[in-house]
Amino acid sequence: MMRHLMAAVLAALFSQGVIAQESANPAPADAKAYIISPADGATVPQTFHVQFGLMGMGVAPAGTDKANTGHHHLMIDGKQMPMAGKAMGEEVMHFGGGQTETTLTLPPGKHTLQLILGDMAHAPHHPPVMSEVVTITVE
């Protein structure tokens, strides 16, 4: 009985991300992802270039098992940070080849962009390495 109860508690903790948070790959406390361009508040055409930046860590393709490295993920109009220890899904664009830039096409209006560094398995590091949110207006 106690064994079944313990299994149920562990399953609940895993599903809520409590244990997953601790199992995420570590990142240096001073590591930071940032968006080089476009700048916060910029007005851009529907198709525009985005450049990624990273300090305190290195960029490596997905699947590379090397400490203090990761690859970029771009969240567009995201509302919630992906959970640490879990692979990021459709809420972000994956740049698993180690890319540091991309070209986007977005509909007119206000949009937000945020970079999140993912580990070799596409999961956010602990603590998360992410950029400030950049708000742009697409013409």
Coordinates of N, CA and C in Angstrom, one line a residue:
M1 N 0.8 -1.2 0.0 CA 0.0 0.0 0.0 C 0.9 1.3 0.0
M2 N 1.9 1.3 0.9 CA 2.7 2.5 1.0 C 3.5 2.6 -0.3
R3 N 3.9 1.5 -0.9 CA 4.7 1.6 -2.2 C 3.8 2.2 -3.3
H4 N 2.5 1.9 -3.3 CA 1.6 2.5 -4.3 C 1.4 3.9 -4.1
L5 N 1.3 4.3 -2.8 CA 1.1 5.7 -2.4 C 2.4 6.5 -2.9
M6 N 3.6 6.0 -2.6 CA 4.8 6.7 -3.0 C 4.9 6.8 -4.5
A7 N 4.5 5.8 -5.2 CA 4.6 5.9 -6.7 C 3.6 6.9 -7.2
A8 N 2.4 7.0 -6.6 CA 1.5 8.1 -7.0 C 2.0 9.5 -6.7
V9 N 2.6 9.6 -5.5 CA 3.2 11.0 -5.2 C 4.3 11.3 -6.1
L10 N 5.2 10.4 -6.4 CA 6.3 10.7 -7.4 C 5.7 11.0 -8.8
A11 N 4.7 10.3 -9.2 CA 4.1 10.6 -10.5 C 3.5 12.0 -10.5
A12 N 2.9 12.4 -9.5 CA 2.3 13.7 -9.4 C 3.3 14.8 -9.4
L13 N 4.4 14.6 -8.7 CA 5.5 15.6 -8.7 C 6.2 15.7 -10.1
F14 N 6.4 14.6 -10.7 CA 6.9 14.6 -12.1 C 6.0 15.4 -13.0
S15 N 4.7 15.1 -12.9 CA 3.8 15.8 -13.8 C 3.6 17.2 -13.6
Q16 N 3.9 17.7 -12.4 CA 3.8 19.1 -12.0 C 5.1 19.8 -12.2
G17 N 6.2 19.1 -12.6 CA 7.5 19.7 -12.9 C 8.3 20.0 -11.6
V18 N 7.9 19.5 -10.5 CA 8.7 19.8 -9.3 C 10.0 19.1 -9.3
I19 N 10.0 17.8 -9.7 CA 11.3 17.1 -9.8 C 12.0 17.4 -11.1
A20 N 11.3 17.7 -12.1 CA 11.9 18.0 -13.4 C 12.8 19.2 -13.3
Q21 N 12.4 20.2 -12.5 CA 13.1 21.4 -12.3 C 14.5 21.1 -11.8
E22 N 14.7 20.1 -10.9 CA 16.0 19.8 -10.4 C 16.8 19.0 -11.3
S23 N 16.2 18.3 -12.3 CA 16.9 17.4 -13.2 C 17.4 18.2 -14.4
A24 N 17.0 19.4 -14.6 CA 17.4 20.2 -15.8 C 18.9 20.4 -15.8
N25 N 19.5 20.5 -17.0 CA 20.9 20.8 -17.1 C 21.3 22.1 -16.5
P26 N 22.3 22.2 -15.7 CA 22.7 23.4 -15.0 C 23.2 24.4 -16.0
A27 N 23.1 25.7 -15.7 CA 23.6 26.8 -16.5 C 24.3 27.8 -15.5
P28 N 25.4 28.4 -15.9 CA 26.0 29.4 -15.1 C 25.0 30.5 -14.7
A29 N 25.1 31.0 -13.5 CA 24.1 32.0 -13.0 C 24.1 33.3 -13.9
D30 N 25.3 33.6 -14.5 CA 25.4 34.8 -15.2 C 25.2 34.7 -16.7
A31 N 24.8 33.5 -17.2 CA 24.5 33.3 -18.6 C 23.3 34.0 -19.0
K32 N 23.3 34.6 -20.2 CA 22.2 35.4 -20.7 C 22.0 35.2 -22.2
A33 N 20.8 35.0 -22.6 CA 20.5 35.0 -24.0 C 19.9 36.4 -24.3
Y34 N 20.0 36.9 -25.5 CA 19.5 38.2 -25.9 C 19.2 38.3 -27.3
I35 N 18.3 39.2 -27.7 CA 18.0 39.4 -29.1 C 18.8 40.6 -29.6
I36 N 19.7 40.4 -30.5 CA 20.5 41.5 -31.0 C 19.6 42.5 -31.9
S37 N 18.8 41.9 -32.8 CA 17.9 42.7 -33.6 C 16.7 41.8 -34.0
P38 N 15.6 42.4 -34.1 CA 15.2 43.8 -34.0 C 15.2 44.3 -32.5
A39 N 15.4 45.5 -32.3 CA 15.4 46.1 -31.0 C 13.9 46.2 -30.4
D40 N 13.8 46.2 -29.1 CA 12.5 46.4 -28.5 C 11.9 47.6 -29.0
G41 N 10.6 47.6 -29.4 CA 9.9 48.7 -29.8 C 10.0 49.0 -31.3
A42 N 10.8 48.2 -32.0 CA 11.1 48.4 -33.5 C 9.8 48.2 -34.3
T43 N 9.7 48.9 -35.4 CA 8.7 48.6 -36.4 C 9.4 47.9 -37.6
V44 N 8.9 46.8 -38.0 CA 9.6 45.9 -39.0 C 8.6 45.6 -40.1
P45 N 9.1 45.2 -41.3 CA 8.2 44.8 -42.4 C 7.7 43.3 -42.0
Q46 N 6.8 42.8 -42.8 CA 6.3 41.5 -42.5 C 7.3 40.4 -42.5
T47 N 8.3 40.5 -43.4 CA 9.4 39.6 -43.4 C 10.7 40.4 -42.9
F48 N 11.3 39.8 -41.8 CA 12.4 40.6 -41.2 C 13.4 39.6 -40.6
H49 N 14.6 40.1 -40.3 CA 15.7 39.3 -39.8 C 15.8 39.4 -38.3
V50 N 16.1 38.3 -37.6 CA 16.2 38.2 -36.2 C 17.6 37.6 -35.9
Q51 N 18.4 38.3 -35.1 CA 19.7 37.9 -34.7 C 19.7 37.5 -33.2
F52 N 20.3 36.4 -32.9 CA 20.3 35.9 -31.5 C 21.7 36.2 -30.9
G53 N 21.7 36.4 -29.6 CA 23.0 36.6 -28.9 C 23.0 35.7 -27.6
L54 N 24.2 35.4 -27.2 CA 24.4 34.5 -26.0 C 25.7 34.9 -25.3
M55 N 25.6 35.1 -23.9 CA 26.8 35.4 -23.1 C 26.9 34.4 -22.0
G56 N 28.1 34.0 -21.7 CA 28.4 33.1 -20.6 C 28.2 31.6 -20.9
M57 N 27.8 31.3 -22.1 CA 27.7 29.9 -22.6 C 28.0 29.8 -24.0
G58 N 28.1 28.6 -24.6 CA 28.3 28.4 -26.0 C 27.2 27.8 -26.7
V59 N 27.1 28.1 -28.0 CA 26.0 27.5 -28.8 C 26.5 26.2 -29.4
A60 N 25.7 25.1 -29.4 CA 26.1 23.8 -29.9 C 24.8 23.2 -30.5
P61 N 24.9 22.4 -31.5 CA 23.7 21.8 -32.1 C 23.0 20.9 -31.1
A62 N 21.7 20.7 -31.2 CA 20.9 19.8 -30.4 C 21.6 18.4 -30.4
G63 N 21.6 17.7 -29.2 CA 22.2 16.4 -29.1 C 23.7 16.5 -28.7
T64 N 24.3 17.7 -28.6 CA 25.7 17.8 -28.2 C 25.7 17.8 -26.7
D65 N 26.4 16.8 -26.1 CA 26.5 16.7 -24.7 C 27.8 17.3 -24.2
K66 N 27.7 18.6 -24.0 CA 28.9 19.4 -23.6 C 28.4 20.4 -22.6
A67 N 29.1 20.5 -21.4 CA 28.7 21.4 -20.4 C 28.7 22.9 -20.9
N68 N 27.7 23.6 -20.3 CA 27.6 25.1 -20.6 C 27.4 25.4 -22.1
T69 N 26.7 24.5 -22.8 CA 26.3 24.8 -24.2 C 24.8 24.5 -24.3
G70 N 24.2 25.0 -25.4 CA 22.8 24.8 -25.7 C 22.5 25.4 -27.1
H71 N 21.3 25.3 -27.5 CA 20.9 25.9 -28.8 C 19.6 26.7 -28.6
H72 N 19.4 27.7 -29.5 CA 18.3 28.6 -29.3 C 17.0 28.1 -29.7
H73 N 16.0 28.6 -29.0 CA 14.6 28.4 -29.3 C 13.9 29.8 -29.2
L74 N 13.1 30.1 -30.1 CA 12.4 31.4 -30.2 C 10.9 31.3 -29.9
M75 N 10.5 32.0 -28.9 CA 9.1 32.0 -28.6 C 8.5 33.2 -29.2
I76 N 7.4 33.1 -30.0 CA 6.8 34.2 -30.6 C 5.4 34.3 -30.0
D77 N 5.1 35.5 -29.5 CA 3.8 35.8 -28.8 C 3.5 34.8 -27.7
G78 N 4.6 34.3 -27.0 CA 4.4 33.3 -26.0 C 3.8 34.0 -24.7
K79 N 3.1 33.2 -24.0 CA 2.5 33.6 -22.8 C 3.1 33.0 -21.5
Q80 N 3.7 31.9 -21.7 CA 4.3 31.1 -20.5 C 5.6 30.5 -20.9
M81 N 6.5 30.6 -20.0 CA 7.9 30.0 -20.2 C 7.7 28.4 -20.2
P82 N 8.3 27.7 -21.1 CA 8.3 26.3 -21.1 C 8.9 25.7 -19.8
M83 N 8.4 24.6 -19.3 CA 8.8 24.0 -18.1 C 10.3 23.5 -18.1
A84 N 11.1 23.8 -17.1 CA 12.4 23.2 -17.1 C 12.4 21.7 -16.9
G85 N 13.4 21.1 -17.6 CA 13.4 19.6 -17.5 C 12.5 18.9 -18.5
K86 N 11.7 19.6 -19.3 CA 10.8 19.0 -20.3 C 11.2 19.6 -21.6
A87 N 11.2 18.8 -22.6 CA 11.5 19.3 -24.0 C 10.5 20.4 -24.4
M88 N 11.0 21.4 -25.0 CA 10.1 22.5 -25.6 C 9.4 21.9 -26.8
G89 N 8.1 22.3 -27.0 CA 7.3 21.8 -28.1 C 7.0 22.8 -29.1
E90 N 5.7 22.8 -29.5 CA 5.3 23.7 -30.6 C 5.2 25.1 -30.2
E91 N 5.3 25.5 -28.9 CA 5.2 26.9 -28.5 C 6.4 27.7 -28.9
V92 N 7.5 27.0 -29.4 CA 8.7 27.7 -29.8 C 9.2 27.2 -31.1
M93 N 10.0 28.0 -31.8 CA 10.7 27.6 -33.0 C 12.1 27.0 -32.5
H94 N 12.4 25.9 -33.0 CA 13.7 25.2 -32.7 C 14.8 25.6 -33.7
F95 N 16.0 25.8 -33.1 CA 17.2 26.1 -33.9 C 18.2 25.1 -33.5
G96 N 17.9 23.8 -33.7 CA 18.8 22.7 -33.2 C 20.1 22.5 -34.0
G97 N 20.2 23.2 -35.1 CA 21.5 23.2 -35.8 C 22.6 24.1 -35.3
G98 N 22.2 24.9 -34.2 CA 23.1 25.8 -33.7 C 23.0 27.2 -34.3
Q99 N 21.9 27.4 -35.1 CA 21.8 28.7 -35.8 C 21.7 29.9 -34.8
T100 N 22.2 31.0 -35.2 CA 22.2 32.2 -34.4 C 21.4 33.4 -35.0
E101 N 20.6 33.0 -36.1 CA 19.8 34.0 -36.7 C 18.7 33.3 -37.6
T102 N 17.7 34.1 -37.9 CA 16.6 33.5 -38.8 C 15.9 34.7 -39.4
T103 N 15.1 34.4 -40.4 CA 14.2 35.3 -41.1 C 12.8 34.9 -40.7
L104 N 12.0 35.8 -40.2 CA 10.6 35.5 -39.9 C 9.6 36.3 -40.8
T105 N 8.5 35.7 -41.0 CA 7.4 36.4 -41.6 C 6.2 36.4 -40.7
L106 N 5.7 37.5 -40.2 CA 4.6 37.6 -39.3 C 3.5 38.5 -39.8
P107 N 2.3 38.3 -39.4 CA 1.2 39.2 -39.8 C 1.3 40.5 -39.2
P108 N 0.7 41.6 -39.8 CA 0.8 42.9 -39.2 C 0.2 42.9 -37.8
G109 N 0.8 43.8 -37.0 CA 0.3 44.0 -35.6 C 1.5 43.9 -34.7
K110 N 1.2 44.0 -33.4 CA 2.2 43.8 -32.3 C 2.5 42.4 -32.0
H111 N 3.8 42.1 -31.8 CA 4.2 40.7 -31.5 C 5.3 40.8 -30.5
T112 N 5.5 39.7 -29.8 CA 6.6 39.6 -28.8 C 7.5 38.4 -29.3
L113 N 8.8 38.6 -29.0 CA 9.8 37.6 -29.3 C 10.6 37.4 -28.0
Q114 N 11.0 36.1 -27.7 CA 11.8 35.8 -26.6 C 12.7 34.6 -26.9
L115 N 14.0 34.7 -26.6 CA 14.9 33.5 -26.8 C 14.9 32.7 -25.5
I116 N 15.0 31.4 -25.7 CA 15.2 30.5 -24.6 C 16.2 29.5 -25.0
L117 N 17.3 29.3 -24.3 CA 18.3 28.4 -24.6 C 17.9 27.0 -24.2
G118 N 18.0 26.0 -25.1 CA 17.7 24.6 -24.7 C 18.9 23.8 -24.6
D119 N 18.9 22.8 -23.8 CA 20.0 21.8 -23.6 C 20.0 20.8 -24.8
M120 N 20.8 19.8 -24.7 CA 20.9 18.8 -25.8 C 19.6 18.2 -26.1
A121 N 18.7 18.1 -25.2 CA 17.4 17.5 -25.4 C 16.2 18.5 -25.6
H122 N 16.6 19.7 -25.9 CA 15.6 20.8 -26.1 C 14.9 21.3 -24.8
A123 N 15.4 21.0 -23.7 CA 14.8 21.4 -22.4 C 15.5 22.7 -21.9
P124 N 14.8 23.6 -21.3 CA 15.4 24.8 -20.7 C 16.4 24.4 -19.6
H125 N 17.5 25.1 -19.5 CA 18.5 24.9 -18.4 C 17.9 25.3 -17.1
H126 N 18.7 25.1 -16.0 CA 18.3 25.5 -14.7 C 19.5 26.3 -14.1
P127 N 19.4 27.6 -13.8 CA 18.3 28.4 -14.1 C 18.1 28.6 -15.6
P128 N 16.9 29.0 -16.0 CA 16.6 29.2 -17.4 C 17.5 30.3 -18.0
V129 N 18.0 30.1 -19.2 CA 18.8 31.1 -19.9 C 17.9 31.7 -21.0
M130 N 17.4 32.9 -20.8 CA 16.5 33.4 -21.7 C 16.7 34.9 -21.9
S131 N 16.1 35.5 -23.0 CA 16.3 36.9 -23.2 C 15.1 37.6 -22.6
E132 N 15.2 39.0 -22.5 CA 14.1 39.8 -22.2 C 13.1 39.7 -23.3
V133 N 11.9 40.0 -23.1 CA 10.9 39.9 -24.1 C 11.0 41.2 -25.0
V134 N 11.1 41.0 -26.3 CA 11.2 42.1 -27.2 C 9.8 42.3 -27.9
T135 N 9.3 43.5 -27.9 CA 8.0 43.8 -28.5 C 8.2 44.5 -29.8
I136 N 7.7 44.1 -30.9 CA 7.8 44.7 -32.2 C 6.5 45.0 -32.8
T137 N 6.4 45.9 -33.7 CA 5.2 46.1 -34.5 C 5.6 45.8 -36.0
V138 N 4.8 44.9 -36.5 CA 4.9 44.4 -37.9 C 4.0 45.3 -38.8
E139 N 4.5 45.9 -39.8 CA 3.7 46.8 -40.7 C 2.9 45.9 -41.7

